mmCIF file of C-alpha atoms in Angstrom:
data_model
loop_
_atom_site.group_PDB
_atom_site.id
_atom_site.type_symbol
_atom_site.label_atom_id
_atom_site.label_comp_id
_atom_site.label_asym_id
_atom_site.label_seq_id
_atom_site.Cartn_x
_atom_site.Cartn_y
_atom_site.Cartn_z
ATOM 1 C CA UNK O 1 21.701 18.636 24.221
ATOM 2 C CA UNK O 2 25.181 18.579 25.769
ATOM 3 C CA UNK O 3 26.672 17.730 22.479
ATOM 4 C CA UNK O 4 24.935 20.614 20.747
ATOM 5 C CA UNK O 5 26.340 22.985 23.441
ATOM 6 C CA UNK O 6 29.821 21.640 23.013
ATOM 7 C CA UNK O 7 29.601 21.932 19.215
ATOM 8 C CA UNK O 8 28.392 25.514 19.594
ATOM 9 C CA UNK O 9 31.131 26.494 22.006
ATOM 10 C CA UNK O 10 33.548 24.916 19.618
ATOM 11 C CA UNK O 11 32.031 26.870 16.742
ATOM 12 C CA UNK O 12 32.683 30.159 18.802
ATOM 13 C CA UNK O 13 36.160 29.290 20.079
ATOM 14 C CA UNK O 14 37.969 27.515 17.282
ATOM 15 C CA UNK O 15 40.732 29.449 15.585
ATOM 16 C CA UNK O 16 38.985 30.085 12.429
ATOM 17 C CA UNK O 17 38.768 33.593 11.239
ATOM 18 C CA UNK O 18 35.183 34.893 11.986
ATOM 19 C CA UNK O 19 34.671 36.104 8.364
ATOM 20 C CA UNK O 20 35.247 32.542 7.295
ATOM 21 C CA UNK O 21 32.503 31.316 9.538
ATOM 22 C CA UNK O 22 30.135 33.905 8.013
ATOM 23 C CA UNK O 23 31.133 33.117 4.462
ATOM 24 C CA UNK O 24 30.558 29.340 5.277
ATOM 25 C CA UNK O 25 27.075 29.990 6.511
ATOM 26 C CA UNK O 26 26.364 32.090 3.399
ATOM 27 C CA UNK O 27 27.746 29.304 1.198
ATOM 28 C CA UNK O 28 25.531 26.828 2.936
ATOM 29 C CA UNK O 29 22.501 28.972 2.402
ATOM 30 C CA UNK O 30 23.453 29.526 -1.149
ATOM 31 C CA UNK O 31 23.716 25.722 -1.666
ATOM 32 C CA UNK O 32 20.174 25.258 -0.188
ATOM 33 C CA UNK O 33 18.939 27.943 -2.474
ATOM 34 C CA UNK O 34 20.411 26.448 -5.627
ATOM 35 C CA UNK O 35 19.176 23.152 -4.509
ATOM 36 C CA UNK O 36 15.572 24.477 -4.252
ATOM 37 C CA UNK O 37 16.043 26.000 -7.787
ATOM 38 C CA UNK O 38 17.120 22.671 -9.221
ATOM 39 C CA UNK O 39 14.653 20.531 -7.645
ATOM 40 C CA UNK O 40 11.728 23.036 -7.908
ATOM 41 C CA UNK O 41 10.122 21.795 -4.652
ATOM 42 C CA UNK O 42 8.772 25.387 -4.395
ATOM 43 C CA UNK O 43 7.710 27.040 -7.664
ATOM 44 C CA UNK O 44 10.805 28.870 -8.999
ATOM 45 C CA UNK O 45 9.082 32.202 -9.280
ATOM 46 C CA UNK O 46 9.060 32.126 -5.398
ATOM 47 C CA UNK O 47 12.596 30.625 -5.036
ATOM 48 C CA UNK O 48 14.238 33.485 -6.970
ATOM 49 C CA UNK O 49 12.763 35.953 -4.460
ATOM 50 C CA UNK O 50 13.903 33.997 -1.401
ATOM 51 C CA UNK O 51 17.304 35.791 -0.969
ATOM 52 C CA UNK O 52 15.636 39.105 -1.114
ATOM 53 C CA UNK O 53 13.129 38.011 1.593
ATOM 54 C CA UNK O 54 16.023 36.980 3.658
ATOM 55 C CA UNK O 55 17.825 40.307 3.338
ATOM 56 C CA UNK O 56 14.601 42.204 4.180
ATOM 57 C CA UNK O 57 14.003 39.966 7.084
ATOM 58 C CA UNK O 58 17.464 40.552 8.401
ATOM 59 C CA UNK O 59 17.085 44.214 7.960
ATOM 60 C CA UNK O 60 13.792 44.169 9.825
ATOM 61 C CA UNK O 61 15.271 42.224 12.530
ATOM 62 C CA UNK O 62 18.188 44.665 12.906
ATOM 63 C CA UNK O 63 15.897 47.651 13.060
ATOM 64 C CA UNK O 64 13.630 45.940 15.481
ATOM 65 C CA UNK O 65 16.683 45.216 17.758
ATOM 66 C CA UNK O 66 17.770 48.763 17.512
ATOM 67 C CA UNK O 67 14.310 49.968 18.254
ATOM 68 C CA UNK O 68 13.597 47.719 21.191
ATOM 69 C CA UNK O 69 17.066 48.388 22.574
ATOM 70 C CA UNK O 70 16.573 52.046 22.346
ATOM 71 C CA UNK O 71 13.223 51.964 24.188
ATOM 72 C CA UNK O 72 14.662 49.728 26.928
ATOM 73 C CA UNK O 73 17.911 51.607 27.153
ATOM 74 C CA UNK O 74 18.721 51.622 30.741
ATOM 75 C CA UNK O 75 19.321 55.053 32.183
ATOM 76 C CA UNK O 76 20.318 56.125 35.701
ATOM 77 C CA UNK O 77 19.641 59.737 36.406
ATOM 78 C CA UNK O 78 19.894 59.291 40.107
ATOM 79 C CA UNK O 79 23.569 58.209 39.592
ATOM 80 C CA UNK O 80 24.582 61.628 38.553
ATOM 81 C CA UNK O 81 23.280 62.978 41.955
ATOM 82 C CA UNK O 82 25.003 60.265 43.876
ATOM 83 C CA UNK O 83 28.185 61.077 42.084
ATOM 84 C CA UNK O 84 27.893 64.722 43.023
ATOM 85 C CA UNK O 85 27.496 63.663 46.670
ATOM 86 C CA UNK O 86 30.439 61.441 46.347
ATOM 87 C CA UNK O 87 32.500 64.374 44.967
ATOM 88 C CA UNK O 88 31.633 66.632 47.794
ATOM 89 C CA UNK O 89 32.489 64.027 50.324
ATOM 90 C CA UNK O 90 35.712 63.186 48.637
ATOM 91 C CA UNK O 91 36.677 66.903 48.331
ATOM 92 C CA UNK O 92 36.114 67.513 52.025
ATOM 93 C CA UNK O 93 38.254 64.481 53.117
ATOM 94 C CA UNK O 94 41.045 65.363 50.777
ATOM 95 C CA UNK O 95 41.113 69.077 51.966
ATOM 96 C CA UNK O 96 41.450 67.774 55.447
ATOM 97 C CA UNK O 97 44.290 65.730 54.541
ATOM 98 C CA UNK O 98 45.974 68.709 52.802
ATOM 99 C CA UNK O 99 45.699 67.405 49.264
ATOM 100 C CA UNK O 100 45.634 70.417 46.968
ATOM 101 C CA UNK O 101 44.055 69.617 43.617
ATOM 102 C CA UNK O 102 43.288 73.095 42.572
ATOM 103 C CA UNK O 103 39.940 74.505 41.439
ATOM 104 C CA UNK O 104 37.784 72.879 38.899
ATOM 105 C CA UNK H 1 40.568 26.573 52.141
ATOM 106 C CA UNK H 2 38.749 29.231 50.166
ATOM 107 C CA UNK H 3 39.501 31.871 52.804
ATOM 108 C CA UNK H 4 43.255 31.422 52.275
ATOM 109 C CA UNK H 5 42.820 31.629 48.498
ATOM 110 C CA UNK H 6 40.990 34.888 48.866
ATOM 111 C CA UNK H 7 43.698 36.326 51.081
ATOM 112 C CA UNK H 8 46.348 35.651 48.459
ATOM 113 C CA UNK H 9 44.608 37.589 45.805
ATOM 114 C CA UNK H 10 45.940 41.134 45.061
ATOM 115 C CA UNK H 11 44.255 43.410 42.552
ATOM 116 C CA UNK H 12 46.335 45.919 40.595
ATOM 117 C CA UNK H 13 44.104 48.889 39.413
ATOM 118 C CA UNK H 14 45.568 50.628 36.388
ATOM 119 C CA UNK H 15 44.398 54.001 35.655
ATOM 120 C CA UNK H 16 45.764 55.918 32.572
ATOM 121 C CA UNK H 17 45.518 59.680 33.178
ATOM 122 C CA UNK H 18 45.926 62.825 31.121
ATOM 123 C CA UNK H 19 44.987 66.069 32.703
ATOM 124 C CA UNK H 20 42.897 64.457 35.500
ATOM 125 C CA UNK H 21 44.217 66.570 38.285
ATOM 126 C CA UNK H 22 40.886 66.624 40.227
ATOM 127 C CA UNK H 23 39.427 63.414 39.159
ATOM 128 C CA UNK H 24 42.349 61.313 40.025
ATOM 129 C CA UNK H 25 42.134 62.457 43.646
ATOM 130 C CA UNK H 26 38.443 61.767 43.730
ATOM 131 C CA UNK H 27 38.795 58.347 42.159
ATOM 132 C CA UNK H 28 41.595 57.361 44.690
ATOM 133 C CA UNK H 29 39.310 58.415 47.615
ATOM 134 C CA UNK H 30 36.400 56.430 46.223
ATOM 135 C CA UNK H 31 38.498 53.256 45.595
ATOM 136 C CA UNK H 32 39.772 53.390 49.177
ATOM 137 C CA UNK H 33 36.306 53.882 50.442
ATOM 138 C CA UNK H 34 34.588 51.068 48.544
ATOM 139 C CA UNK H 35 37.358 48.397 48.218
ATOM 140 C CA UNK H 36 37.601 46.774 51.724
ATOM 141 C CA UNK H 37 39.194 43.615 52.931
ATOM 142 C CA UNK H 38 40.999 43.138 49.774
ATOM 143 C CA UNK H 39 44.653 43.810 48.929
ATOM 144 C CA UNK H 40 45.003 46.172 46.054
ATOM 145 C CA UNK H 41 47.282 48.741 44.519
ATOM 146 C CA UNK H 42 46.605 51.640 42.266
ATOM 147 C CA UNK H 43 48.902 52.304 39.298
ATOM 148 C CA UNK H 44 48.562 55.688 37.708
ATOM 149 C CA UNK H 45 49.982 55.942 34.302
ATOM 150 C CA UNK H 46 50.223 59.647 33.506
ATOM 151 C CA UNK H 47 51.206 60.774 30.013
ATOM 152 C CA UNK H 48 53.077 63.897 31.117
ATOM 153 C CA UNK H 49 49.975 65.952 31.988
ATOM 154 C CA UNK H 50 50.708 69.673 31.961
ATOM 155 C CA UNK H 51 48.077 70.352 34.534
ATOM 156 C CA UNK H 52 50.041 68.904 37.494
ATOM 157 C CA UNK H 53 48.232 65.514 37.805
ATOM 158 C CA UNK H 54 51.549 63.986 38.852
ATOM 159 C CA UNK H 55 51.860 66.321 41.842
ATOM 160 C CA UNK H 56 48.356 65.475 43.060
ATOM 161 C CA UNK H 57 49.228 61.804 42.903
ATOM 162 C CA UNK H 58 52.441 62.396 44.896
ATOM 163 C CA UNK H 59 50.278 64.118 47.609
ATOM 164 C CA UNK H 60 47.948 61.179 47.550
ATOM 165 C CA UNK H 61 50.878 58.839 48.061
ATOM 166 C CA UNK H 62 51.577 60.817 51.242
ATOM 167 C CA UNK H 63 48.101 60.213 52.490
ATOM 168 C CA UNK H 64 47.525 56.609 51.527
ATOM 169 C CA UNK H 65 51.036 55.160 51.138
ATOM 170 C CA UNK H 66 53.511 54.770 48.407
ATOM 171 C CA UNK H 67 52.947 50.973 48.381
ATOM 172 C CA UNK H 68 49.318 51.341 47.543
ATOM 173 C CA UNK H 69 49.615 54.155 44.943
ATOM 174 C CA UNK H 70 52.228 53.802 42.191
ATOM 175 C CA UNK H 71 52.992 56.620 40.077
ATOM 176 C CA UNK H 72 54.502 55.299 36.762
ATOM 177 C CA UNK H 73 54.432 58.266 34.378
ATOM 178 C CA UNK H 74 55.382 58.513 30.678
ATOM 179 C CA UNK H 75 56.877 61.491 28.850
ATOM 180 C CA UNK H 76 53.906 62.237 26.646
ATOM 181 C CA UNK H 77 50.648 60.900 25.311
ATOM 182 C CA UNK H 78 51.459 57.551 24.025
ATOM 183 C CA UNK H 79 48.069 55.801 23.714
ATOM 184 C CA UNK H 80 45.926 53.624 25.814
ATOM 185 C CA UNK H 81 47.061 50.192 24.914
ATOM 186 C CA UNK H 82 50.745 50.968 25.630
ATOM 187 C CA UNK H 83 49.608 52.562 28.930
ATOM 188 C CA UNK H 84 48.075 49.304 29.987
ATOM 189 C CA UNK H 85 51.201 47.455 28.941
ATOM 190 C CA UNK H 86 53.418 50.016 30.889
ATOM 191 C CA UNK H 87 51.101 49.650 33.981
ATOM 192 C CA UNK H 88 51.248 45.752 33.749
ATOM 193 C CA UNK H 89 54.976 45.846 33.940
ATOM 194 C CA UNK H 90 54.574 47.356 37.402
ATOM 195 C CA UNK H 91 51.684 45.362 38.527
ATOM 196 C CA UNK H 92 52.316 43.009 41.389
ATOM 197 C CA UNK H 93 48.811 41.753 41.624
ATOM 198 C CA UNK H 94 47.462 38.511 40.150
ATOM 199 C CA UNK H 95 44.457 40.429 39.013
ATOM 200 C CA UNK H 96 44.316 43.686 36.945
ATOM 201 C CA UNK H 97 41.532 46.191 36.827
ATOM 202 C CA UNK H 98 41.286 48.777 34.236
ATOM 203 C CA UNK H 99 39.218 51.826 34.414
ATOM 204 C CA UNK H 100 38.866 55.469 33.306
ATOM 205 C CA UNK H 101 40.140 58.249 35.346
ATOM 206 C CA UNK H 102 37.211 60.649 34.497
ATOM 207 C CA UNK H 103 34.764 59.215 37.057
ATOM 208 C CA UNK H 104 32.489 57.786 34.360
ATOM 209 C CA UNK H 105 33.516 54.444 35.943
ATOM 210 C CA UNK H 106 32.610 54.591 39.550
ATOM 211 C CA UNK H 107 34.714 52.531 42.145
ATOM 212 C CA UNK H 108 31.670 51.365 44.084
ATOM 213 C CA UNK H 109 31.287 48.590 41.340
ATOM 214 C CA UNK H 110 34.750 47.159 42.140
ATOM 215 C CA UNK H 111 33.544 44.892 44.919
ATOM 216 C CA UNK H 112 30.938 43.475 42.437
ATOM 217 C CA UNK H 113 33.577 42.699 39.891
ATOM 218 C CA UNK H 114 35.699 41.002 42.555
ATOM 219 C CA UNK H 115 32.826 39.050 43.789
ATOM 220 C CA UNK H 116 31.828 37.931 40.434
ATOM 221 C CA UNK H 117 35.229 36.695 39.593
ATOM 222 C CA UNK H 118 35.388 34.828 42.846
ATOM 223 C CA UNK H 119 32.007 33.241 42.380
ATOM 224 C CA UNK H 120 32.541 32.059 38.754
ATOM 225 C CA UNK H 121 36.319 31.828 38.513
ATOM 226 C CA UNK H 122 36.051 33.862 35.271
ATOM 227 C CA UNK H 123 39.164 34.994 33.467
ATOM 228 C CA UNK H 124 37.613 38.401 32.612
ATOM 229 C CA UNK H 125 34.725 40.330 34.246
ATOM 230 C CA UNK H 126 33.530 43.134 32.166
ATOM 231 C CA UNK H 127 31.238 45.956 33.086
ATOM 232 C CA UNK H 128 28.170 46.348 30.935
ATOM 233 C CA UNK H 129 26.091 49.508 30.648
ATOM 234 C CA UNK H 130 23.358 47.766 28.689
ATOM 235 C CA UNK H 131 22.161 45.141 31.176
ATOM 236 C CA UNK H 132 19.404 45.609 33.707
ATOM 237 C CA UNK H 133 20.926 47.163 36.801
ATOM 238 C CA UNK H 134 23.279 49.080 34.720
ATOM 239 C CA UNK H 135 22.655 52.199 32.674
ATOM 240 C CA UNK H 136 23.956 55.452 31.259
ATOM 241 C CA UNK H 137 23.253 59.065 32.165
ATOM 242 C CA UNK H 138 24.104 62.191 30.092
ATOM 243 C CA UNK H 139 23.528 60.607 26.617
ATOM 244 C CA UNK H 140 20.983 62.260 24.274
ATOM 245 C CA UNK H 141 18.814 60.276 22.014
ATOM 246 C CA UNK H 142 21.320 60.581 19.044
ATOM 247 C CA UNK H 143 24.045 59.220 21.148
ATOM 248 C CA UNK H 144 21.895 56.370 22.372
ATOM 249 C CA UNK H 145 20.825 55.499 18.871
ATOM 250 C CA UNK H 146 24.294 55.365 17.598
ATOM 251 C CA UNK H 147 25.438 53.266 20.508
ATOM 252 C CA UNK H 148 22.547 50.735 20.141
ATOM 253 C CA UNK H 149 22.971 50.659 16.365
ATOM 254 C CA UNK H 150 26.628 50.026 16.641
ATOM 255 C CA UNK H 151 26.013 47.377 19.255
ATOM 256 C CA UNK H 152 23.378 45.549 17.162
ATOM 257 C CA UNK H 153 25.861 45.622 14.105
ATOM 258 C CA UNK H 154 28.741 44.333 16.232
ATOM 259 C CA UNK H 155 26.655 41.559 17.856
ATOM 260 C CA UNK H 156 25.286 40.346 14.405
ATOM 261 C CA UNK H 157 28.564 40.287 12.699
ATOM 262 C CA UNK H 158 31.026 39.341 15.460
ATOM 263 C CA UNK H 159 29.100 37.215 17.927
ATOM 264 C CA UNK H 160 31.353 38.506 20.739
ATOM 265 C CA UNK H 161 29.620 36.848 23.596
ATOM 266 C CA UNK H 162 29.413 40.147 25.701
ATOM 267 C CA UNK H 163 26.696 42.761 25.639
ATOM 268 C CA UNK H 164 28.986 45.774 25.919
ATOM 269 C CA UNK H 165 31.815 45.756 23.585
ATOM 270 C CA UNK H 166 33.423 49.116 23.892
ATOM 271 C CA UNK H 167 33.320 49.273 27.649
ATOM 272 C CA UNK H 168 36.619 49.851 29.424
ATOM 273 C CA UNK H 169 35.825 49.024 33.085
ATOM 274 C CA UNK H 170 37.248 45.461 33.325
ATOM 275 C CA UNK H 171 38.793 42.976 35.673
ATOM 276 C CA UNK H 172 41.295 40.570 34.224
ATOM 277 C CA UNK H 173 43.382 37.749 35.448
ATOM 278 C CA UNK H 174 46.931 39.267 34.995
ATOM 279 C CA UNK H 175 48.078 36.313 32.896
ATOM 280 C CA UNK H 176 45.050 36.555 30.634
ATOM 281 C CA UNK H 177 45.521 40.253 30.061
ATOM 282 C CA UNK H 178 49.151 39.687 29.223
ATOM 283 C CA UNK H 179 48.270 37.006 26.798
ATOM 284 C CA UNK H 180 45.727 39.055 24.878
ATOM 285 C CA UNK H 181 47.260 42.532 24.941
ATOM 286 C CA UNK H 182 50.284 41.476 22.946
ATOM 287 C CA UNK H 183 48.089 40.515 19.956
ATOM 288 C CA UNK H 184 46.029 43.740 19.922
ATOM 289 C CA UNK H 185 46.928 46.584 17.553
ATOM 290 C CA UNK H 186 43.874 48.840 17.442
ATOM 291 C CA UNK H 187 43.611 52.119 19.135
ATOM 292 C CA UNK H 188 41.093 53.982 21.070
ATOM 293 C CA UNK H 189 37.776 52.243 21.832
ATOM 294 C CA UNK H 190 38.217 49.777 19.048
ATOM 295 C CA UNK H 191 41.145 48.600 21.266
ATOM 296 C CA UNK H 192 38.620 47.668 23.909
ATOM 297 C CA UNK H 193 36.583 45.865 21.358
ATOM 298 C CA UNK H 194 39.580 43.872 20.059
ATOM 299 C CA UNK H 195 40.553 42.877 23.580
ATOM 300 C CA UNK H 196 37.225 41.348 24.287
ATOM 301 C CA UNK H 197 36.702 39.819 21.032
ATOM 302 C CA UNK H 198 40.062 38.096 21.132
ATOM 303 C CA UNK H 199 39.457 36.896 24.529
ATOM 304 C CA UNK H 200 36.191 35.448 23.421
ATOM 305 C CA UNK H 201 37.731 33.706 20.428
ATOM 306 C CA UNK H 202 40.542 32.215 22.663
ATOM 307 C CA UNK H 203 37.893 30.685 24.794
ATOM 308 C CA UNK H 204 38.491 32.615 27.945
ATOM 309 C CA UNK H 205 35.638 32.579 30.467
ATOM 310 C CA UNK H 206 34.078 35.998 30.409
ATOM 311 C CA UNK H 207 31.395 37.263 32.862
ATOM 312 C CA UNK H 208 29.547 40.491 32.937
ATOM 313 C CA UNK H 209 28.428 42.830 35.728
ATOM 314 C CA UNK H 210 25.981 45.786 35.235
ATOM 315 C CA UNK H 211 27.584 49.129 35.809
ATOM 316 C CA UNK H 212 26.321 52.698 35.603
ATOM 317 C CA UNK H 213 28.031 55.210 33.385
ATOM 318 C CA UNK H 214 27.740 58.832 34.091
ATOM 319 C CA UNK H 215 29.001 60.904 31.087
ATOM 320 C CA UNK H 216 30.209 64.158 32.635
ATOM 321 C CA UNK H 217 31.437 65.532 29.355
ATOM 322 C CA UNK H 218 28.136 66.995 28.411
ATOM 323 C CA UNK H 219 27.680 68.463 24.944
ATOM 324 C CA UNK H 220 31.017 67.338 23.695
ATOM 325 C CA UNK H 221 29.775 64.773 21.204
ATOM 326 C CA UNK H 222 32.444 62.089 20.864
ATOM 327 C CA UNK H 223 30.542 60.579 18.079
ATOM 328 C CA UNK H 224 31.215 62.402 14.849
ATOM 329 C CA UNK H 225 31.308 60.974 11.264
ATOM 330 C CA UNK H 226 34.949 60.080 11.584
ATOM 331 C CA UNK H 227 34.148 58.128 14.809
ATOM 332 C CA UNK H 228 31.601 56.083 12.959
ATOM 333 C CA UNK H 229 33.996 55.428 10.112
ATOM 334 C CA UNK H 230 36.614 54.376 12.663
ATOM 335 C CA UNK H 231 34.078 52.021 14.291
ATOM 336 C CA UNK H 232 33.044 50.346 10.903
ATOM 337 C CA UNK H 233 36.694 49.887 9.980
ATOM 338 C CA UNK H 234 37.335 48.384 13.380
ATOM 339 C CA UNK H 235 34.433 45.880 13.033
ATOM 340 C CA UNK H 236 35.598 44.960 9.570
ATOM 341 C CA UNK H 237 39.045 44.384 10.930
ATOM 342 C CA UNK H 238 37.908 42.226 13.714
ATOM 343 C CA UNK H 239 35.681 40.261 11.328
ATOM 344 C CA UNK H 240 38.765 39.369 9.247
ATOM 345 C CA UNK H 241 41.460 38.943 11.758
ATOM 346 C CA UNK H 242 39.748 37.211 14.814
#
């Protein structure tokens, strides 16, 4: 468990360009795909479509993440009010101290 | 032992300004209101504002003291990254906070940044608008959609290790900021992305703190087509160079 964590943190922090990491993963996936084609463990008619499935899956995942994130987007309407109060308080204090910041 | 360590910490708050005559006064007041029992200084890097921002800062110096508020102006608008570098040169603290001057970043979160850093010993504490306890106000649906889409794209491609990449409300250890900022070349909000991604790649310990972000520039949509293109180019650049 700890070794997996260390390996993972090394994966993230080693000085390899990030695009190389992505390419490496793609190459690994391609190798598996070609391997499947060669050995025909799964009927080849299915194997040819696997990359398409993967892309579609990735797309759906992305859309899902965007949708879920959008629904759960944290908002804070009360903060705008609190800010207005803070502004009034600040303006009063600063006026007292003679700071002239002009009209806004 | 830990008490003594805490007393030795000093926080330099760098605020780049351009035409923030009113906001800078409000921000300074709020910083002094919320940051207690901690040694800090505010460094205002003003890019030659024509609206008299520097005059207001000088008045604030009279109220709060010239050792607490440093005015380090520049002749004209020279960009955010260089503003931070300029401010860094004058920073005497061992920690540096960067924040916006337009009150979208509220100083009331400063204690939580400081506390998080002391608790975890992190090199960087970054504010996130997207976590529970944080939030945004003043964004319409389109804005939220682009923000969320951009975030998902960046997370999928870059694995940055933080939830809010473009946020600019951050606390850095001074040495860490100095280390990263020299290798960053981007401008605008891509600059903030590049900073945090490079920090993540270098293995720095980064923590997050939820913050609320009140966008007061209603209606002025900062997200046109060119912004999106700039963003995509930024992500591509970070993909290849970090």
